[in-house]
Tab-separated table of C-alpha atoms in Angstrom:
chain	number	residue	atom	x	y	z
A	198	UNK	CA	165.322	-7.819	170.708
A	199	UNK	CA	161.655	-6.822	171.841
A	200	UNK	CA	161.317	-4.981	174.502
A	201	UNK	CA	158.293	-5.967	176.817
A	202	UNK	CA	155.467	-3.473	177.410
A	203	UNK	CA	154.963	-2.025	180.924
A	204	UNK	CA	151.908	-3.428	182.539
A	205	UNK	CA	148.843	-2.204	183.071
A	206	UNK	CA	147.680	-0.810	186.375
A	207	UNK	CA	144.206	0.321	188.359
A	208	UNK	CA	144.338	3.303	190.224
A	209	UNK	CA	141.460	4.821	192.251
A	210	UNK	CA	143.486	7.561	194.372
A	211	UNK	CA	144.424	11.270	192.685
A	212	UNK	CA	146.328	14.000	193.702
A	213	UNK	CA	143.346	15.846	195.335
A	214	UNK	CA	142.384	12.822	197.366
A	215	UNK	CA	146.356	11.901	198.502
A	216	UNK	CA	146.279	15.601	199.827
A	217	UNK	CA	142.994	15.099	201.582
A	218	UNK	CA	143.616	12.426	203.720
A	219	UNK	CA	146.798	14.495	205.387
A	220	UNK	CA	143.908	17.077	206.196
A	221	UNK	CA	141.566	14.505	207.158
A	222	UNK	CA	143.883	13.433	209.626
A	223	UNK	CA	144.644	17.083	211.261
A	224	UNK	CA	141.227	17.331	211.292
A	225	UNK	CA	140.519	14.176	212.771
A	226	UNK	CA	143.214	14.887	215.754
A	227	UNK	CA	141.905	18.331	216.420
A	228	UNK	CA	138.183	16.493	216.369
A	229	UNK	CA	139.401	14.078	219.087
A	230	UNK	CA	140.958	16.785	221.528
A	231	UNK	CA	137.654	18.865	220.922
A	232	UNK	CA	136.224	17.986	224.017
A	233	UNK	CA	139.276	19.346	225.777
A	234	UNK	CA	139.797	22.777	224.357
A	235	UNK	CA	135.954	24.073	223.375
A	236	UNK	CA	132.807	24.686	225.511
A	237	UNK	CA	130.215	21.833	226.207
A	238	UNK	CA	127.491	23.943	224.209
A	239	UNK	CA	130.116	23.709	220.908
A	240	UNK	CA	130.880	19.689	221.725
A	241	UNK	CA	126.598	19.833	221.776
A	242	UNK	CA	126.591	21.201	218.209
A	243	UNK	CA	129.557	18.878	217.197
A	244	UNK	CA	127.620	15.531	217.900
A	245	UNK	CA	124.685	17.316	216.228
A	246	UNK	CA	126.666	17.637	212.845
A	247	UNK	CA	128.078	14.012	213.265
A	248	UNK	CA	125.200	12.272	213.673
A	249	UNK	CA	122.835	14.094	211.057
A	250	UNK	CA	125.963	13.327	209.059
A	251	UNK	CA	125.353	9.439	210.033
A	252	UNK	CA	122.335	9.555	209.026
A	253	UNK	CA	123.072	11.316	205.355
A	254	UNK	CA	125.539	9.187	204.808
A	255	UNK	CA	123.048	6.055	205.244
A	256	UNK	CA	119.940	7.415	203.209
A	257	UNK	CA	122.422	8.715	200.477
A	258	UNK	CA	123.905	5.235	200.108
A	259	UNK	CA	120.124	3.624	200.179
A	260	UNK	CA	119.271	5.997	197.695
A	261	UNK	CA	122.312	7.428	195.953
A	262	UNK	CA	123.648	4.272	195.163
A	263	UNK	CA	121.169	1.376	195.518
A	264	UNK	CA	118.431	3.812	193.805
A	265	UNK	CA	115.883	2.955	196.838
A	266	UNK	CA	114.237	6.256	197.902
A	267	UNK	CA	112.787	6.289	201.380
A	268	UNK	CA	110.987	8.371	203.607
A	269	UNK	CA	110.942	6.287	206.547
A	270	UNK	CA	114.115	5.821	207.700
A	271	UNK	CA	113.152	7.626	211.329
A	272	UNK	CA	111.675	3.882	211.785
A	273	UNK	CA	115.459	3.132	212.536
A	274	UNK	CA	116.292	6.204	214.773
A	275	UNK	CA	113.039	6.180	216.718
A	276	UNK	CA	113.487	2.174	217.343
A	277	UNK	CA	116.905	2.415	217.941
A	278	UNK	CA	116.270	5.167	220.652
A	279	UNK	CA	113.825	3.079	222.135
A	280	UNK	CA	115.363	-0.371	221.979
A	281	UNK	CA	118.456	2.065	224.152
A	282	UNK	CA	115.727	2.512	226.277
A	283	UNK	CA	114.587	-0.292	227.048
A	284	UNK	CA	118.289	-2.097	227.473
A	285	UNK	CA	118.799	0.779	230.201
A	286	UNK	CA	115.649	0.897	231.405
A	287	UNK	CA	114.358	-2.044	232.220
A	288	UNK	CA	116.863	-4.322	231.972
A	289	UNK	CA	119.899	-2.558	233.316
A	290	UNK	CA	122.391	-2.532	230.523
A	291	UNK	CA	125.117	-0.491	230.821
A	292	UNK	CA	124.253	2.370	228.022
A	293	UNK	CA	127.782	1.979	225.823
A	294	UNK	CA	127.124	-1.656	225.016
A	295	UNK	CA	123.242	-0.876	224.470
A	296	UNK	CA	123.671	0.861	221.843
A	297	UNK	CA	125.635	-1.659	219.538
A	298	UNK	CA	122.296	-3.785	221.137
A	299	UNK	CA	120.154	-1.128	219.174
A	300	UNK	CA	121.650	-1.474	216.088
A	301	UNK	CA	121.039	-5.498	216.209
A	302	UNK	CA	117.015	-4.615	217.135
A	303	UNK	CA	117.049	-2.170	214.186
A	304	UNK	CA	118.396	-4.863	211.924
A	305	UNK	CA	115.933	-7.612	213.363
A	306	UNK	CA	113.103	-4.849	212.703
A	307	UNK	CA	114.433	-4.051	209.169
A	308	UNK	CA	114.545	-7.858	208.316
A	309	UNK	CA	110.514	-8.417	208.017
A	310	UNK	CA	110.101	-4.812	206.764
A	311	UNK	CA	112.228	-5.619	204.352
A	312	UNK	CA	109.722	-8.225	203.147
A	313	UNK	CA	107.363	-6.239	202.606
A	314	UNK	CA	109.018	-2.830	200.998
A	315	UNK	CA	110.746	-4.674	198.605
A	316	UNK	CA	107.724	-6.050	196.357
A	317	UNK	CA	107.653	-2.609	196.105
A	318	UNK	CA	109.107	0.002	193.526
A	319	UNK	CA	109.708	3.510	192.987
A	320	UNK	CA	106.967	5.786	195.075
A	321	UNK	CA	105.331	2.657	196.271
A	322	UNK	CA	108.745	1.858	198.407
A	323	UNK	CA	108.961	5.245	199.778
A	324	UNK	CA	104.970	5.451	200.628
A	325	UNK	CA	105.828	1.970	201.966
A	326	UNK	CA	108.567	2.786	204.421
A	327	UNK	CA	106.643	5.706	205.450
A	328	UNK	CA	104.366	3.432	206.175
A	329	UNK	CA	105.965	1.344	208.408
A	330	UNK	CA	107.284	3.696	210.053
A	331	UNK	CA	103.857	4.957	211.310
A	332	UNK	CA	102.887	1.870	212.352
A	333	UNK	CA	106.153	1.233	214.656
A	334	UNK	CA	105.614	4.370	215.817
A	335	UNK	CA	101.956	3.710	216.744
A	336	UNK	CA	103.156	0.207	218.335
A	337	UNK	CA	105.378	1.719	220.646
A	338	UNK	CA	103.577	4.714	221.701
A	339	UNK	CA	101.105	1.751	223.646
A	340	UNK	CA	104.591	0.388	225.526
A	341	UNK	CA	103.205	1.814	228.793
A	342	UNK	CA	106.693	0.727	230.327
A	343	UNK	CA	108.461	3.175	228.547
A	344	UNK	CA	105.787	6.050	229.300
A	345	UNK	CA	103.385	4.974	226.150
A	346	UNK	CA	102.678	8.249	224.159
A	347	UNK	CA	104.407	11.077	226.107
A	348	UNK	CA	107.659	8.726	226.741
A	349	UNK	CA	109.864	8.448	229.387
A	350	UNK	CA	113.533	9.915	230.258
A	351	UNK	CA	116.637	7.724	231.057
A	352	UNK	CA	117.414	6.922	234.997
A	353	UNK	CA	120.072	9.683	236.006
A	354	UNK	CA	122.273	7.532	237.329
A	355	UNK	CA	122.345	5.902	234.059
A	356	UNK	CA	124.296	8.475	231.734
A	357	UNK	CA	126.349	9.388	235.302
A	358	UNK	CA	127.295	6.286	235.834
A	359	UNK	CA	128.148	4.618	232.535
A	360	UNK	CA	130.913	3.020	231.133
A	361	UNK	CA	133.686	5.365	230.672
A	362	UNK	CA	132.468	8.382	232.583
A	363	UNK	CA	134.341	7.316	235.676
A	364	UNK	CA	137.509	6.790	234.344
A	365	UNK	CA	137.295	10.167	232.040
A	366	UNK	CA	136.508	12.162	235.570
A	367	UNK	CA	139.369	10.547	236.996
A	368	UNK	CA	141.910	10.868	234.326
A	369	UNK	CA	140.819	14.380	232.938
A	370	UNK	CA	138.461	15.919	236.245
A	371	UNK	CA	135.502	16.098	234.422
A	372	UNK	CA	132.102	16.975	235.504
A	373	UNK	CA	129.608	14.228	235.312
A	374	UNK	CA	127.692	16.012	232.994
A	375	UNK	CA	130.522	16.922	230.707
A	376	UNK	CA	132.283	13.658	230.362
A	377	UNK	CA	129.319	11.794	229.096
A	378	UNK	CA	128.974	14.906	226.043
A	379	UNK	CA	132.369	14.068	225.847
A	380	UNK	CA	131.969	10.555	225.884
A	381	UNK	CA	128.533	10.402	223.311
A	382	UNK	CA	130.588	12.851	220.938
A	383	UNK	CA	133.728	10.793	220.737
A	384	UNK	CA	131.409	7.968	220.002
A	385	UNK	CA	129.884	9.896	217.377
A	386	UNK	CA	132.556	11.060	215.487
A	387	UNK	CA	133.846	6.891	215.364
A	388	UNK	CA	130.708	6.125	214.022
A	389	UNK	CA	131.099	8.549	211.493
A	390	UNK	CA	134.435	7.391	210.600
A	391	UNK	CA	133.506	3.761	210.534
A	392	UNK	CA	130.717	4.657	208.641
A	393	UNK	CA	132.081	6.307	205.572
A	394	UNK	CA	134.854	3.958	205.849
A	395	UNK	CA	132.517	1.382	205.342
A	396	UNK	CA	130.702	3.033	202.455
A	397	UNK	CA	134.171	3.689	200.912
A	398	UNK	CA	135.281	0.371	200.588
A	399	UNK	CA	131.807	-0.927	199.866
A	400	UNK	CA	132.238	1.329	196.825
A	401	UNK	CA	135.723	0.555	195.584
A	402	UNK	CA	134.902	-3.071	195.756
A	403	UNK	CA	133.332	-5.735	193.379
A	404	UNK	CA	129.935	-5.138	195.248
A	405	UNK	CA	130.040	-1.334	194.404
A	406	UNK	CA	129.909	-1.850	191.022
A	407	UNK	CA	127.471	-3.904	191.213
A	408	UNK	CA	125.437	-1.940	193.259
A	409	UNK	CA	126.012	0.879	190.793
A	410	UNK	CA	124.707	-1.220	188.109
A	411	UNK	CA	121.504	-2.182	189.774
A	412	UNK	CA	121.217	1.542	190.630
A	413	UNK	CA	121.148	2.597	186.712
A	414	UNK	CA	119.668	-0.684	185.373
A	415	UNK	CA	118.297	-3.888	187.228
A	416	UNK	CA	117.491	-5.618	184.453
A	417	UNK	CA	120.392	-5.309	182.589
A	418	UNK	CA	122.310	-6.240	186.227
A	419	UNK	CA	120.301	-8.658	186.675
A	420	UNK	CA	120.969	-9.870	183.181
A	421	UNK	CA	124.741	-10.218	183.479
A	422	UNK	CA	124.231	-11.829	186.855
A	423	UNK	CA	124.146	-9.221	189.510
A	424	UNK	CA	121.706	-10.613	192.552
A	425	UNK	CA	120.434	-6.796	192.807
A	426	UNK	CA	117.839	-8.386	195.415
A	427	UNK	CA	121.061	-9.723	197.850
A	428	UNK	CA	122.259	-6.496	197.134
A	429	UNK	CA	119.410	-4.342	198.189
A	430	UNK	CA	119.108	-6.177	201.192
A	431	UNK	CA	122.408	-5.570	201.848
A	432	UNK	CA	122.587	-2.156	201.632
A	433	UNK	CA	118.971	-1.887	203.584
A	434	UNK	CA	119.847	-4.097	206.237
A	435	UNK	CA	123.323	-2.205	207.063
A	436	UNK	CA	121.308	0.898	207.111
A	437	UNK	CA	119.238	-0.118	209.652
A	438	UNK	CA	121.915	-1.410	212.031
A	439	UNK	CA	124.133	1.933	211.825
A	440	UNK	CA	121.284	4.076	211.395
A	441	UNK	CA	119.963	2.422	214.868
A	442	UNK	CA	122.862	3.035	216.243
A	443	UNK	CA	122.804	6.503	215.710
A	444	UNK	CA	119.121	7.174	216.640
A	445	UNK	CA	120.364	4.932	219.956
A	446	UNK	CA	123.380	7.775	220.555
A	447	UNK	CA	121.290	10.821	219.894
A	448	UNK	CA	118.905	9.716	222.529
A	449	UNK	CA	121.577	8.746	224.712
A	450	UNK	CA	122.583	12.288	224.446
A	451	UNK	CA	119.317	13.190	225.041
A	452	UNK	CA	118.151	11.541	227.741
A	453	UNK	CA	114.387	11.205	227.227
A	454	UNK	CA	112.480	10.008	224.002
A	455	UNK	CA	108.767	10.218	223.157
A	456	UNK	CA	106.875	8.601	220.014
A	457	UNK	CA	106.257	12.071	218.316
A	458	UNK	CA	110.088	12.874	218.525
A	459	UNK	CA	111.650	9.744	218.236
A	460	UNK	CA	109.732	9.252	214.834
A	461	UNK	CA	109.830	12.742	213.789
A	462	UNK	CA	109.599	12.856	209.573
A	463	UNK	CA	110.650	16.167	209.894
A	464	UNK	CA	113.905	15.873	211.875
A	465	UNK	CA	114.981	12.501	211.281
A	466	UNK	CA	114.141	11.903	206.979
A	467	UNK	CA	113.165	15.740	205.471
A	468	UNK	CA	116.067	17.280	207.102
A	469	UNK	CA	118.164	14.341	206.197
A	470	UNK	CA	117.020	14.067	202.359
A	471	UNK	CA	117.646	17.944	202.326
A	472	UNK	CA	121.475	17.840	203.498
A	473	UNK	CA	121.808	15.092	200.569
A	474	UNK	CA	120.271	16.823	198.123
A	475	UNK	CA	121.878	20.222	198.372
A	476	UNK	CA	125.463	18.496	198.889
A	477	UNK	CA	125.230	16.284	196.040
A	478	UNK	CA	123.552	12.718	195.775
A	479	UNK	CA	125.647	9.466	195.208
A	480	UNK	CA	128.583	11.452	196.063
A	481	UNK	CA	130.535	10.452	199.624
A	482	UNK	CA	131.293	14.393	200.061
A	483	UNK	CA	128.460	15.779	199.256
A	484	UNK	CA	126.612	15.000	202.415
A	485	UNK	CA	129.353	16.406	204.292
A	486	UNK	CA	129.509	19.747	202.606
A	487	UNK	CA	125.574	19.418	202.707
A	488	UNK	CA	125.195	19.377	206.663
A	489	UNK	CA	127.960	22.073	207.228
A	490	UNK	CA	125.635	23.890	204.731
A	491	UNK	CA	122.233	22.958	206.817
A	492	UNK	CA	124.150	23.826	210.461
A	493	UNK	CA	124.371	27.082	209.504
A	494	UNK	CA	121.511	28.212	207.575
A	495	UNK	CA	119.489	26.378	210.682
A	496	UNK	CA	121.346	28.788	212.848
A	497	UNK	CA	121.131	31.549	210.530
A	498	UNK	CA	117.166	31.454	210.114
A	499	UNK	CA	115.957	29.941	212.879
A	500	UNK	CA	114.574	33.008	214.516
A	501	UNK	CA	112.513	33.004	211.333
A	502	UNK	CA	109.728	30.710	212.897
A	503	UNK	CA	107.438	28.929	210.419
A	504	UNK	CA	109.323	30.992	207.528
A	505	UNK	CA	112.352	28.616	208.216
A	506	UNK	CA	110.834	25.641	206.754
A	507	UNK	CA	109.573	27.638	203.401
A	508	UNK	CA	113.245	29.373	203.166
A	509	UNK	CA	115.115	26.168	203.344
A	510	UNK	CA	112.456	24.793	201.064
A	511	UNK	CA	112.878	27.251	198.897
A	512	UNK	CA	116.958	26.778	198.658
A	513	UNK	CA	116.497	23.539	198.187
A	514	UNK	CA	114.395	23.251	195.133
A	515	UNK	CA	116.837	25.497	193.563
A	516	UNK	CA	119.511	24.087	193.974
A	517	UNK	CA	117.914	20.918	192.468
A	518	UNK	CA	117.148	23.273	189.341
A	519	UNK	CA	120.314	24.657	188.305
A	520	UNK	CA	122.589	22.043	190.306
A	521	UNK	CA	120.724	18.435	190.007
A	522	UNK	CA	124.014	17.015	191.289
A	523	UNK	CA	124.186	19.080	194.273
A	524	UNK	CA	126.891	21.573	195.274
A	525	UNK	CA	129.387	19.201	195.440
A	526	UNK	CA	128.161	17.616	191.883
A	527	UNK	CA	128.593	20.959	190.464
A	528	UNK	CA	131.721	21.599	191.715
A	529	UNK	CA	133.508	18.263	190.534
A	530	UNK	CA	132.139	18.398	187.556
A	531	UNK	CA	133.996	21.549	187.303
A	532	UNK	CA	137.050	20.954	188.970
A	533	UNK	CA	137.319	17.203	188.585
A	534	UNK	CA	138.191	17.312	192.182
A	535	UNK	CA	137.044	13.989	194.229
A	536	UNK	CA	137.912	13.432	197.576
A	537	UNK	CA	136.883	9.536	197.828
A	538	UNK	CA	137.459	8.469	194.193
A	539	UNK	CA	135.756	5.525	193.121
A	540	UNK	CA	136.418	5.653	189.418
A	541	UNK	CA	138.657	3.308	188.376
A	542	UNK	CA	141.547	4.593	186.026
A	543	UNK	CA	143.554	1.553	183.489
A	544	UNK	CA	146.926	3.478	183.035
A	545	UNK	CA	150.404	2.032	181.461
A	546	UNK	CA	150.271	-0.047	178.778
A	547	UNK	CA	152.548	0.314	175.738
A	548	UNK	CA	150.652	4.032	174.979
A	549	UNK	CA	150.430	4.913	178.336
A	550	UNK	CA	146.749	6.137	177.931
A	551	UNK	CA	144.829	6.427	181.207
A	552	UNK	CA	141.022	4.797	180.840
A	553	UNK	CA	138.275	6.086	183.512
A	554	UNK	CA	135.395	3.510	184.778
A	555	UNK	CA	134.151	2.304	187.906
A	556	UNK	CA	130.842	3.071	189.734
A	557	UNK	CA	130.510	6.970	188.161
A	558	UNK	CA	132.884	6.214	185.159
């Protein structure tokens, strides 16, 4: 009598990550009640941190994993802002659903772009997209109707009145002013959950690893049948919709946009590529651990004037030295800690061996 060998099974999840997701949700409840039990100024700095982290996530998973570096992706925030604008402006949408509108312009924007970046490779595509993004820029500072090159703020009544700020005065007796932080930050932190929830399962899934394998090697993808062109455009074109969303929510938040700002390479790509870089490229956590890092050292040396720049700079290419993986790199590698695995292990089997592959395996 034989007896039959246990079966093989996939597993993605580890100890470390089982134990995170009971944090994650604490974390997530005391996020949610935020708005209720710290000051306005600290629910300020909150959406701050959530949507930079947006906006990390979305470059590191354009670059991280589909290997396409850019330096224009404030094309998406600064259109996205404005297409808000616009929606509210002049045709009298209701700000909450304008900003899912904003995502749909960025995409419609990032569609012909697209066109055109991707005969492109390497430096060429991130000249390229900086490129682009100039010329939007330079487009929409002539839109006289939304104050051409010194812009234009939103209508008062607009953030006062939108949907949701009634009921939360009612409900809660809220100020005006503080239900719609309250509002734009609870919007913010879904975004970011949806968000890396997307980028998750997008990961784990027969798509990841094939957008892992056009990351290390189009040809050879391309060779066992990957379409690494669907695939970029995949990736690109979701970046542009949730990245426009998120340029459309910072501006709701801030209630006036101008070409200079909107478009900023500074605020919206450098500052961005920075929080990836010191957290860890291609890694889910490390732009997380990488704008908690930036918060604070842009608190910590702002009152250094121009010296700020060359000081974060300076950290930066450092890390990138002795740390190319980031902070977070160097500290899995270490630990072997991941808190969104993507590896997938083959365990069982007669020998009960465990055998590690997947997107980083």
């Amino acid at each position: 009598m034989t007896m039959a060998s246990p079966p093989f099974t996939v597993e993605t999840r580890t100890r470390a990550s089982r134990l995170f997701v009971i944090v994650a949700v604490v974390v997530l409840i005391i996020a949610f009640a935020a708005p209720f039990i710290v000051s306005r100024g600290i629910i300020q700095d909150l959406f701050f941190i959530l949507t930079m982290l947006v906006l990390a996530q979305n470059w590191n998973l354009l670059a991280g994993y589909a290997g396409l570096i850019s330096v224009g992706q404030q094309v998406f925030v600064g259109f996205g802002g404005y297409a808000l604008f616009g929606c509210v402006s002049l045709l009298g949408i209701d700000p909450v659903p304008a900003i899912l509108i904003a995502g749909l312009f960025s995409v419609a924007l990032a569609i012909p772009t697209a066109f055109f970046t991707f005969r492109l490779y390497g430096p060429y595509f991130a000249i390229g997209t900086w490129v682009v993004a100039e010329v939007v820029r330079l487009l929409l500072a002539q839109w006289k109707a939304l104050g051409g090159g010194t812009g234009t703020s939103l209508p008062r009544e607009a953030t006062r009145d939108m949907m949701g700020v009634d009921m939360m005065r009612d409900l809660f007796g809220m100020k005006a002013a503080q239900a719609s932080d309250a509002l734009t930050y609870w919007l913010a932190l879904i975004l970011v959950i949806a968000t890396i929830g997307f980028i998750y399962r997008l990961l784990r899934s027969k798509q990841g690893l094939g957008l892992a394998a056009v990351r290390d090697n189009e040809q050879a993808a391309r060779a066992v049948g990957v379409d690494a062109r669907r695939m970029k455009a995949m990736v690109y074109l979701t970046m542009a919709f949730i990245t426009g969303v998120a340029g459309a929510l910072i501006y709701l938040q801030k209630a006036r946009i101008s070409p200079d700002a909107a478009f900023s390479v500074v605020d919206w790509t450098a500052y961005v590529i920075f929080i990836v870089v010191i957290g860890g490229i291609g890694t889910i956590e490390g732009p997380i651990l990488g704008v908690i890092i930036f918060f604070l050292l842009q608190n910590i040396l702002a009152d250094y004037g121009s010296w700020y720049l060359l000081m974060l700079g300076l950290i930066g290419i450092v890390i990138m030295l002795f740390a190319p993986r980031g902070l977070w790199g160097l500290f899995s590698d270490r630990t072997g800690i991941q808190l969104f695995p993507v590896r997938r292990r083959l365990k069982g089997g007669p020998l009960g061996h465990s055998i590690k592959g997947g997107p980083h395996g």
